[in-house]
GROMACS .gro file of C-alpha atoms in nm:
model
  404
    1MET     CA    1  12.189  11.034   9.502
    2LYS     CA    2  11.946  11.028   9.796
    3LYS     CA    3  12.028  10.832  10.186
    4VAL     CA    4  11.761  10.580  10.201
    5VAL     CA    5  11.724  10.427  10.576
    6LEU     CA    6  11.447  10.144  10.639
    7VAL     CA    7  11.253  10.150  10.950
    8GLY     CA    8  11.104   9.773  11.041
    9ALA     CA    9  11.326   9.455  10.931
   10SER     CA   10  10.950   9.335  10.810
   11MET     CA   11  10.830   9.170  10.505
   12ARG     CA   12  10.671   9.496  10.419
   13ALA     CA   13  11.004   9.669  10.389
   14THR     CA   14  11.128   9.388  10.103
   15ALA     CA   15  10.888   9.571   9.848
   16PHE     CA   16  11.062   9.905   9.940
   17LEU     CA   17  11.391   9.728   9.921
   18ASN     CA   18  11.358   9.517   9.593
   19THR     CA   19  11.149   9.824   9.443
   20LEU     CA   20  11.511  10.078   9.509
   21ARG     CA   21  11.715   9.841   9.399
   22ASN     CA   22  11.600   9.759   9.083
   23LYS     CA   23  11.452  10.044   8.923
   24TYR     CA   24  11.583  10.334   9.130
   25ALA     CA   25  11.913  10.228   9.207
   26ASP     CA   26  12.069  10.528   9.052
   27GLU     CA   27  11.877  10.782   9.272
   28TYR     CA   28  11.830  10.633   9.559
   29THR     CA   29  12.075  10.429   9.819
   30ILE     CA   30  12.041  10.244  10.153
   31ILE     CA   31  12.255  10.339  10.416
   32GLY     CA   32  12.081  10.184  10.736
   33LEU     CA   33  11.838   9.929  10.846
   34MET     CA   34  11.662   9.954  11.214
   35ASP     CA   35  11.469   9.744  11.426
   36CYS     CA   36  11.395   9.706  11.842
   37ASP     CA   37  11.490   9.342  11.728
   38PRO     CA   38  11.860   9.260  11.632
   39GLY     CA   39  11.738   8.887  11.517
   40LYS     CA   40  11.473   9.007  11.292
   41MET     CA   41  11.784   9.223  11.141
   42LYS     CA   42  12.006   9.005  11.105
   43GLY     CA   43  11.787   8.738  10.932
   44PHE     CA   44  11.646   9.042  10.667
   45SER     CA   45  11.992   9.126  10.615
   46GLU     CA   46  12.084   8.786  10.557
   47VAL     CA   47  11.845   8.681  10.307
   48TYR     CA   48  11.794   8.995  10.162
   49LYS     CA   49  12.215   9.037  10.114
   50LEU     CA   50  12.189   9.353  10.268
   51ASP     CA   51  12.484   9.495  10.393
   52VAL     CA   52  12.419   9.830  10.626
   53PRO     CA   53  12.453   9.903  11.007
   54HIS     CA   54  12.222   9.840  11.185
   55TYR     CA   55  12.021  10.040  11.460
   56THR     CA   56  11.761   9.999  11.748
   57ASP     CA   57  11.781  10.335  11.829
   58PHE     CA   58  11.640  10.557  11.575
   59ASP     CA   59  11.783  10.919  11.692
   60ARG     CA   60  12.126  10.756  11.711
   61MET     CA   61  12.060  10.583  11.347
   62CYS     CA   62  11.992  10.951  11.192
   63ASP     CA   63  12.264  11.154  11.408
   64GLU     CA   64  12.523  10.879  11.245
   65LEU     CA   65  12.399  10.825  10.934
   66ALA     CA   66  12.216  11.183  10.816
   67PRO     CA   67  11.969  11.027  10.588
   68ASP     CA   68  11.742  11.210  10.342
   69MET     CA   69  11.440  10.968  10.322
   70VAL     CA   70  11.267  10.758  10.579
   71ILE     CA   71  11.059  10.454  10.510
   72VAL     CA   72  10.852  10.337  10.808
   73THR     CA   73  10.729   9.944  10.778
   74THR     CA   74  10.737   9.883  11.180
   75VAL     CA   75  10.443   9.715  11.380
   76ASP     CA   76  10.168   9.933  11.308
   77ALA     CA   77  10.137  10.141  11.637
   78THR     CA   78  10.434  10.264  11.637
   79HIS     CA   79  10.462  10.451  11.275
   80ARG     CA   80  10.345  10.764  11.464
   81GLU     CA   81  10.701  10.778  11.683
   82TYR     CA   82  10.894  10.756  11.336
   83ILE     CA   83  10.715  10.971  11.112
   84VAL     CA   84  10.662  11.259  11.362
   85LYS     CA   85  11.052  11.255  11.442
   86ALA     CA   86  11.160  11.201  11.097
   87LEU     CA   87  10.935  11.534  10.992
   88ASP     CA   88  11.085  11.729  11.326
   89ARG     CA   89  11.428  11.642  11.170
   90LYS     CA   90  11.343  11.712  10.829
   91ILE     CA   91  11.385  11.427  10.685
   92ALA     CA   92  11.160  11.278  10.368
   93CYS     CA   93  10.916  10.998  10.529
   94VAL     CA   94  10.770  10.753  10.339
   95SER     CA   95  10.486  10.531  10.560
   96GLU     CA   96  10.313  10.181  10.508
   97LYS     CA   97   9.950  10.198  10.559
   98PRO     CA   98   9.769  10.220  10.807
   99LEU     CA   99   9.953  10.534  10.863
  100CYS     CA  100   9.869  10.496  11.226
  101ILE     CA  101   9.626  10.353  11.438
  102SER     CA  102   9.413  10.619  11.639
  103PRO     CA  103   9.308  10.971  11.659
  104GLU     CA  104   9.538  11.109  11.857
  105GLN     CA  105   9.844  10.908  11.684
  106CYS     CA  106   9.689  11.114  11.370
  107ARG     CA  107   9.657  11.453  11.552
  108ASP     CA  108  10.039  11.425  11.647
  109ILE     CA  109  10.140  11.373  11.276
  110LEU     CA  110   9.938  11.660  11.135
  111ALA     CA  111  10.100  11.829  11.395
  112ALA     CA  112  10.406  11.786  11.322
  113GLN     CA  113  10.347  11.830  10.912
  114ALA     CA  114  10.228  12.159  10.990
  115ARG     CA  115  10.560  12.259  11.177
  116ASN     CA  116  10.717  12.103  10.866
  117PRO     CA  117  10.502  12.162  10.575
  118GLU     CA  118  10.807  12.162  10.329
  119VAL     CA  119  10.903  11.831  10.394
  120TYR     CA  120  10.820  11.548  10.186
  121ALA     CA  121  10.586  11.317  10.320
  122VAL     CA  122  10.344  10.995  10.161
  123THR     CA  123  10.123  10.723  10.274
  124SER     CA  124  10.168  10.378  10.072
  125HIS     CA  125   9.841  10.354   9.979
  126ASN     CA  126   9.845  10.088   9.693
  127ALA     CA  127   9.520   9.949   9.679
  128ARG     CA  128   9.383  10.248   9.497
  129TYR     CA  129   9.668  10.180   9.198
  130LEU     CA  130   9.515   9.820   9.139
  131PRO     CA  131   9.442   9.869   8.732
  132MET     CA  132   9.082   9.811   8.761
  133THR     CA  133   9.020  10.004   9.059
  134VAL     CA  134   9.183  10.315   8.795
  135LYS     CA  135   8.954  10.196   8.532
  136MET     CA  136   8.610  10.248   8.760
  137LYS     CA  137   8.783  10.591   8.872
  138GLU     CA  138   8.818  10.656   8.494
  139LEU     CA  139   8.470  10.527   8.417
  140ILE     CA  140   8.339  10.772   8.737
  141GLU     CA  141   8.451  11.057   8.635
  142GLN     CA  142   8.408  10.998   8.278
  143GLY     CA  143   7.966  11.015   8.404
  144VAL     CA  144   7.946  10.670   8.250
  145ILE     CA  145   7.722  10.552   8.514
  146GLY     CA  146   7.596  10.921   8.627
  147ARG     CA  147   7.585  11.057   8.935
  148VAL     CA  148   7.750  10.778   9.227
  149MET     CA  149   7.437  10.704   9.459
  150ARG     CA  150   7.576  10.422   9.661
  151MET     CA  151   7.873  10.152   9.681
  152GLU     CA  152   7.892   9.798   9.863
  153TYR     CA  153   8.237   9.665   9.920
  154ALA     CA  154   8.279   9.304  10.012
  155GLU     CA  155   8.638   9.182  10.137
  156MET     CA  156   8.782   8.775  10.175
  157LEU     CA  157   9.033   8.646  10.291
  158ASP     CA  158   9.057   8.287  10.268
  159ARG     CA  159   9.125   8.056  10.577
  160LYS     CA  160   9.546   8.081  10.470
  161HIS     CA  161   9.536   8.446  10.470
  162GLY     CA  162   9.273   8.526  10.733
  163THR     CA  163   9.462   8.314  10.984
  164SER     CA  164   9.774   8.472  10.894
  165TYR     CA  165   9.656   8.789  11.053
  166PHE     CA  166   9.611   8.586  11.395
  167ARG     CA  167   9.904   8.436  11.398
  168ARG     CA  168  10.119   8.753  11.431
  169TRP     CA  169  10.148   9.066  11.594
  170ASN     CA  170   9.803   9.225  11.425
  171SER     CA  171   9.553   8.998  11.663
  172ARG     CA  172   9.686   9.215  11.912
  173ARG     CA  173   9.410   9.564  11.948
  174LYS     CA  174   9.757   9.709  12.117
  175ASN     CA  175   9.962   9.662  11.819
  176SER     CA  176   9.725   9.732  11.524
  177ASN     CA  177   9.352   9.864  11.656
  178GLY     CA  178   9.236   9.533  11.470
  179LEU     CA  179   9.199   9.455  11.101
  180GLN     CA  180   8.947   9.772  11.066
  181LEU     CA  181   9.326   9.943  11.066
  182HIS     CA  182   9.583   9.703  10.965
  183LYS     CA  183   9.396   9.563  10.652
  184SER     CA  184   9.086   9.761  10.605
  185CYS     CA  185   9.261  10.104  10.604
  186HIS     CA  186   9.330   9.978  10.197
  187HIS     CA  187   8.968   9.956  10.129
  188PHE     CA  188   8.857  10.312  10.293
  189ASP     CA  189   9.169  10.503  10.125
  190LYS     CA  190   9.002  10.351   9.781
  191MET     CA  191   8.658  10.451   9.858
  192ASN     CA  192   8.763  10.779   9.928
  193TYR     CA  193   8.968  10.722   9.596
  194LEU     CA  194   8.659  10.656   9.397
  195LEU     CA  195   8.383  10.871   9.537
  196ASN     CA  196   8.611  11.178   9.561
  197SER     CA  197   8.524  11.212   9.906
  198HIS     CA  198   8.589  11.120  10.259
  199ALA     CA  199   8.344  10.923  10.544
  200VAL     CA  200   8.149  11.116  10.791
  201GLU     CA  201   7.938  10.890  10.963
  202VAL     CA  202   7.918  10.523  11.008
  203MET     CA  203   7.764  10.246  11.221
  204ALA     CA  204   7.945   9.912  11.274
  205ASP     CA  205   7.899   9.552  11.452
  206GLY     CA  206   8.146   9.271  11.443
  207CYS     CA  207   8.260   8.962  11.613
  208LEU     CA  208   8.509   8.707  11.685
  209THR     CA  209   8.432   8.378  11.553
  210ALA     CA  210   8.678   8.156  11.366
  211TYR     CA  211   8.994   8.301  11.602
  212GLY     CA  212   9.053   8.336  11.970
  213SER     CA  213   9.003   8.064  12.241
  214LYS     CA  214   8.611   8.073  12.219
  215ALA     CA  215   8.618   7.939  11.875
  216PRO     CA  216   8.574   7.571  11.855
  217HIS     CA  217   8.877   7.396  11.871
  218GLN     CA  218   9.120   7.098  11.973
  219TYR     CA  219   9.413   7.238  12.060
  220GLU     CA  220   9.590   7.523  12.208
  221GLY     CA  221   9.922   7.611  12.299
  222VAL     CA  222  10.117   7.966  12.243
  223ASN     CA  223  10.308   7.921  11.925
  224CYS     CA  224  10.353   7.644  11.689
  225ARG     CA  225  10.667   7.581  11.732
  226THR     CA  226  10.697   7.517  12.058
  227CYS     CA  227  10.338   7.337  12.135
  228GLU     CA  228  10.276   7.007  12.261
  229HIS     CA  229  10.015   6.929  11.996
  230ALA     CA  230  10.224   7.051  11.678
  231LYS     CA  231  10.236   6.721  11.523
  232VAL     CA  232   9.793   6.623  11.530
  233CYS     CA  233   9.678   6.995  11.499
  234PRO     CA  234   9.536   7.098  11.189
  235ASP     CA  235   9.641   7.472  11.222
  236TYR     CA  236  10.023   7.410  11.271
  237SER     CA  237  10.202   7.607  11.060
  238ASP     CA  238  10.586   7.672  11.004
  239TYR     CA  239  10.761   7.995  10.885
  240ASN     CA  240  11.123   8.063  10.742
  241ARG     CA  241  11.293   8.082  11.001
  242LYS     CA  242  11.668   8.246  10.792
  243ILE     CA  243  11.453   8.507  10.805
  244PHE     CA  244  11.296   8.523  11.145
  245GLN     CA  245  11.621   8.437  11.361
  246SER     CA  246  11.404   8.594  11.656
  247GLU     CA  247  11.376   8.576  12.024
  248ILE     CA  248  11.143   8.834  12.050
  249TYR     CA  249  10.883   8.749  11.776
  250THR     CA  250  10.757   8.485  11.579
  251PRO     CA  251  10.474   8.475  11.283
  252ASP     CA  252  10.353   8.160  11.474
  253LEU     CA  253  10.129   8.253  11.715
  254CYS     CA  254   9.835   8.002  11.791
  255ILE     CA  255   9.567   8.134  11.621
  256TYR     CA  256   9.306   8.041  11.931
  257SER     CA  257   9.515   8.216  12.204
  258PRO     CA  258   9.317   8.354  12.467
  259GLU     CA  259   9.497   8.693  12.405
  260ILE     CA  260   9.300   8.773  12.055
  261ASP     CA  261   9.104   9.026  12.086
  262ILE     CA  262   9.030   9.167  11.748
  263GLU     CA  263   8.737   9.116  11.550
  264ASP     CA  264   8.755   8.846  11.251
  265ASN     CA  265   8.443   8.898  11.093
  266TYR     CA  266   8.233   9.294  11.081
  267THR     CA  267   8.044   9.510  10.857
  268ALA     CA  268   7.956   9.921  10.875
  269SER     CA  269   7.744  10.164  10.679
  270ILE     CA  270   7.951  10.461  10.608
  271LYS     CA  271   7.780  10.823  10.513
  272PHE     CA  272   8.013  10.988  10.257
  273ALA     CA  273   8.057  11.392  10.314
  274ASN     CA  274   7.922  11.386   9.969
  275GLY     CA  275   7.582  11.234  10.043
  276ILE     CA  276   7.699  10.837   9.900
  277MET     CA  277   7.565  10.575  10.151
  278CYS     CA  278   7.820  10.248  10.133
  279SER     CA  279   7.795   9.931  10.290
  280TYR     CA  280   8.149   9.766  10.400
  281SER     CA  281   8.216   9.417  10.510
  282LEU     CA  282   8.545   9.198  10.608
  283CYS     CA  283   8.537   8.833  10.654
  284ALA     CA  284   8.923   8.695  10.790
  285HIS     CA  285   8.788   8.337  10.747
  286ALA     CA  286   8.587   8.290  10.401
  287GLN     CA  287   8.614   7.998  10.126
  288TYR     CA  288   8.774   8.246   9.875
  289GLU     CA  289   8.971   8.504   9.847
  290GLY     CA  290   8.928   8.873   9.711
  291GLU     CA  291   8.699   9.167   9.666
  292ILE     CA  292   8.375   9.255   9.502
  293ILE     CA  293   8.301   9.653   9.452
  294ILE     CA  294   7.945   9.781   9.290
  295VAL     CA  295   7.918  10.135   9.217
  296GLU     CA  296   7.542  10.228   9.150
  297GLY     CA  297   7.477  10.549   8.954
  298GLU     CA  298   7.203  10.712   8.813
  299LYS     CA  299   7.227  10.588   8.487
  300GLY     CA  300   7.412  10.250   8.559
  301ARG     CA  301   7.613  10.000   8.795
  302LEU     CA  302   7.946   9.929   8.750
  303GLU     CA  303   8.045   9.587   8.902
  304SER     CA  304   8.414   9.488   8.964
  305ARG     CA  305   8.542   9.132   9.093
  306HIS     CA  306   8.854   9.029   9.137
  307THR     CA  307   8.879   8.711   9.320
  308TYR     CA  308   9.104   8.378   9.332
  309VAL     CA  309   9.110   8.038   9.469
  310ARG     CA  310   9.414   7.874   9.615
  311GLU     CA  311   9.461   7.542   9.415
  312VAL     CA  312   9.811   7.373   9.632
  313ILE     CA  313   9.976   7.523   9.906
  314VAL     CA  314  10.349   7.540   9.753
  315ASN     CA  315  10.490   7.818  10.007
  316ASP     CA  316  10.391   7.854  10.347
  317ASN     CA  317  10.527   8.204  10.395
  318ASP     CA  318  10.353   8.338  10.106
  319VAL     CA  319   9.965   8.454  10.139
  320HIS     CA  320   9.905   8.637   9.910
  321ASP     CA  321  10.056   8.493   9.533
  322ASP     CA  322  10.103   8.080   9.501
  323ASN     CA  323   9.917   7.846   9.224
  324LEU     CA  324   9.605   8.098   9.230
  325VAL     CA  325   9.305   8.067   9.021
  326TYR     CA  326   9.204   8.416   8.944
  327THR     CA  327   8.834   8.566   8.813
  328SER     CA  328   8.870   8.921   8.778
  329THR     CA  329   8.598   9.090   8.596
  330LEU     CA  330   8.479   9.446   8.544
  331ARG     CA  331   8.114   9.521   8.454
  332LEU     CA  332   7.893   9.769   8.339
  333PHE     CA  333   7.517   9.814   8.341
  334ARG     CA  334   7.333  10.018   8.169
  335PHE     CA  335   6.974  10.141   8.314
  336ARG     CA  336   6.694   9.970   8.069
  337GLN     CA  337   6.956   9.755   7.872
  338PRO     CA  338   6.976   9.414   7.879
  339GLY     CA  339   7.353   9.234   7.977
  340PHE     CA  340   7.644   9.382   8.055
  341GLU     CA  341   7.927   9.537   7.916
  342GLU     CA  342   8.273   9.333   7.986
  343ILE     CA  343   8.516   9.649   8.057
  344GLU     CA  344   8.873   9.594   7.958
  345PHE     CA  345   9.167   9.732   8.178
  346ALA     CA  346   9.524   9.713   8.189
  347GLU     CA  347   9.715   9.389   8.324
  348GLY     CA  348   9.903   9.418   8.621
  349LYS     CA  349  10.215   9.268   8.689
  350GLY     CA  350  10.453   9.304   9.008
  351GLY     CA  351  10.330   9.262   9.350
  352HIS     CA  352   9.928   9.321   9.447
  353GLY     CA  353   9.844   9.323   9.117
  354GLY     CA  354  10.122   9.578   9.006
  355ALA     CA  355   9.944   9.802   9.307
  356ASP     CA  356  10.266   9.819   9.443
  357SER     CA  357  10.494   9.935   9.135
  358ALA     CA  358  10.224  10.198   9.051
  359VAL     CA  359  10.227  10.365   9.385
  360PHE     CA  360  10.643  10.360   9.446
  361SER     CA  361  10.622  10.522   9.059
  362ASP     CA  362  10.447  10.792   9.193
  363ILE     CA  363  10.655  10.792   9.516
  364PHE     CA  364  10.951  10.756   9.412
  365SER     CA  365  10.919  11.000   9.117
  366ASN     CA  366  11.217  11.284   9.096
  367PRO     CA  367  11.000  11.527   9.108
  368PRO     CA  368  10.765  11.338   9.304
  369SER     CA  369  10.399  11.334   9.153
  370PRO     CA  370  10.150  11.526   9.288
  371LYS     CA  371   9.939  11.157   9.292
  372ALA     CA  372  10.125  11.017   9.540
  373PRO     CA  373   9.864  10.955   9.844
  374THR     CA  374   9.946  11.215  10.117
  375LEU     CA  375   9.942  11.241  10.489
  376MET     CA  376   9.599  11.388  10.496
  377ASP     CA  377   9.479  11.079  10.271
  378GLY     CA  378   9.587  10.851  10.537
  379VAL     CA  379   9.450  11.014  10.811
  380GLN     CA  380   9.149  10.992  10.649
  381ALA     CA  381   9.181  10.578  10.625
  382VAL     CA  382   9.236  10.610  10.960
  383LEU     CA  383   8.965  10.829  11.081
  384THR     CA  384   8.759  10.559  10.889
  385GLY     CA  385   8.904  10.252  11.094
  386CYS     CA  386   8.870  10.413  11.385
  387ALA     CA  387   8.523  10.484  11.350
  388VAL     CA  388   8.442  10.131  11.259
  389VAL     CA  389   8.567  10.063  11.596
  390GLU     CA  390   8.428  10.298  11.794
  391SER     CA  391   8.097  10.240  11.649
  392MET     CA  392   8.143   9.847  11.760
  393LYS     CA  393   8.251   9.964  12.118
  394THR     CA  394   7.972  10.182  12.160
  395GLY     CA  395   7.687  10.038  11.942
  396LYS     CA  396   7.618  10.422  11.819
  397LYS     CA  397   7.726  10.610  11.532
  398CYS     CA  398   7.980  10.743  11.507
  399LYS     CA  399   8.073  11.095  11.346
  400VAL     CA  400   8.439  11.030  11.160
  401GLN     CA  401   8.532  11.359  11.151
  402GLU     CA  402   8.471  11.463  11.490
  403LEU     CA  403   8.745  11.180  11.608
  404LEU     CA  404   9.034  11.461  11.512
   0.00000   0.00000   0.00000
């Protein structure tokens, strides 16, 4: 039985908690919870019925509990600290994505892994496990479309999901380094996976248009729960106060705050080591949610579309799965042939379209699966995101691998 501690009383931690309880209870047991926010730990433990000791000090927790595994789901900027400490203590480490938020943090993590090569450490990149993505990978490797020459990737976040990032700590660059890391690392890892390569050059641009103090708006405050405009503001949002019993942090920050310093809309041209060119875009204020991926090859074209529209907002705390109308298709176009073929793929079940259960199966298997995303997989996704940020800042192309 492996002893596990959760570092971060976050919504991200719930997927790990539920999985270990429901599928791996015979192999793993959760023995502790650590967070800088006692109120969040109290609410988290009460709602999810987790009766374990609470800590605000990582070293003390490890000294007293001697865990076999650490699962890191804290604010992105703090991942590096706990990953490095866990590795140097010879404790297995599972990090939520993004692995970290800067090249400097990447270097620290890789140095810690080099000091402790025998310690199990992975990045929980689940997007590559979506059934549609797995099928695309299979078709590409089978040579169905021939040599891959280019890719297009468009990510849309609707006004409910998009605003959620600007109501939370994510919207301050010091905490996340922007959606380029916090959100797009999902997609950069998926691109690396599908193309079996990594980015070498990035040219990007972006802006903040729908959120922040310069966006068109009528009302502004600090957060919704204390705002004098709460009863009339169309952007008012509540949250589950049973979970967030906190005096430090609540997920209802004003989406028009002058402190918001990240982009909500950006595009990037990405060149990969194998010569493939890709265009990538993210919009955090779209009319509907989802992603469209096109992979162009010498013999054909794959088009995947996974989009959804919200019918009714039932639960303001769930930005992923409430009453959605899905469109999920994978089409193969063969050159010099009319029409297209509808490609069937497995239907995923569970969080993130079945991707969560699939990645957890690899991460928590015994022995661990060699297919689980490595720390280097996490590093490469982070480097691409950092290159997008750097290119936007300088207006110049960024050499991705030189960031290390």
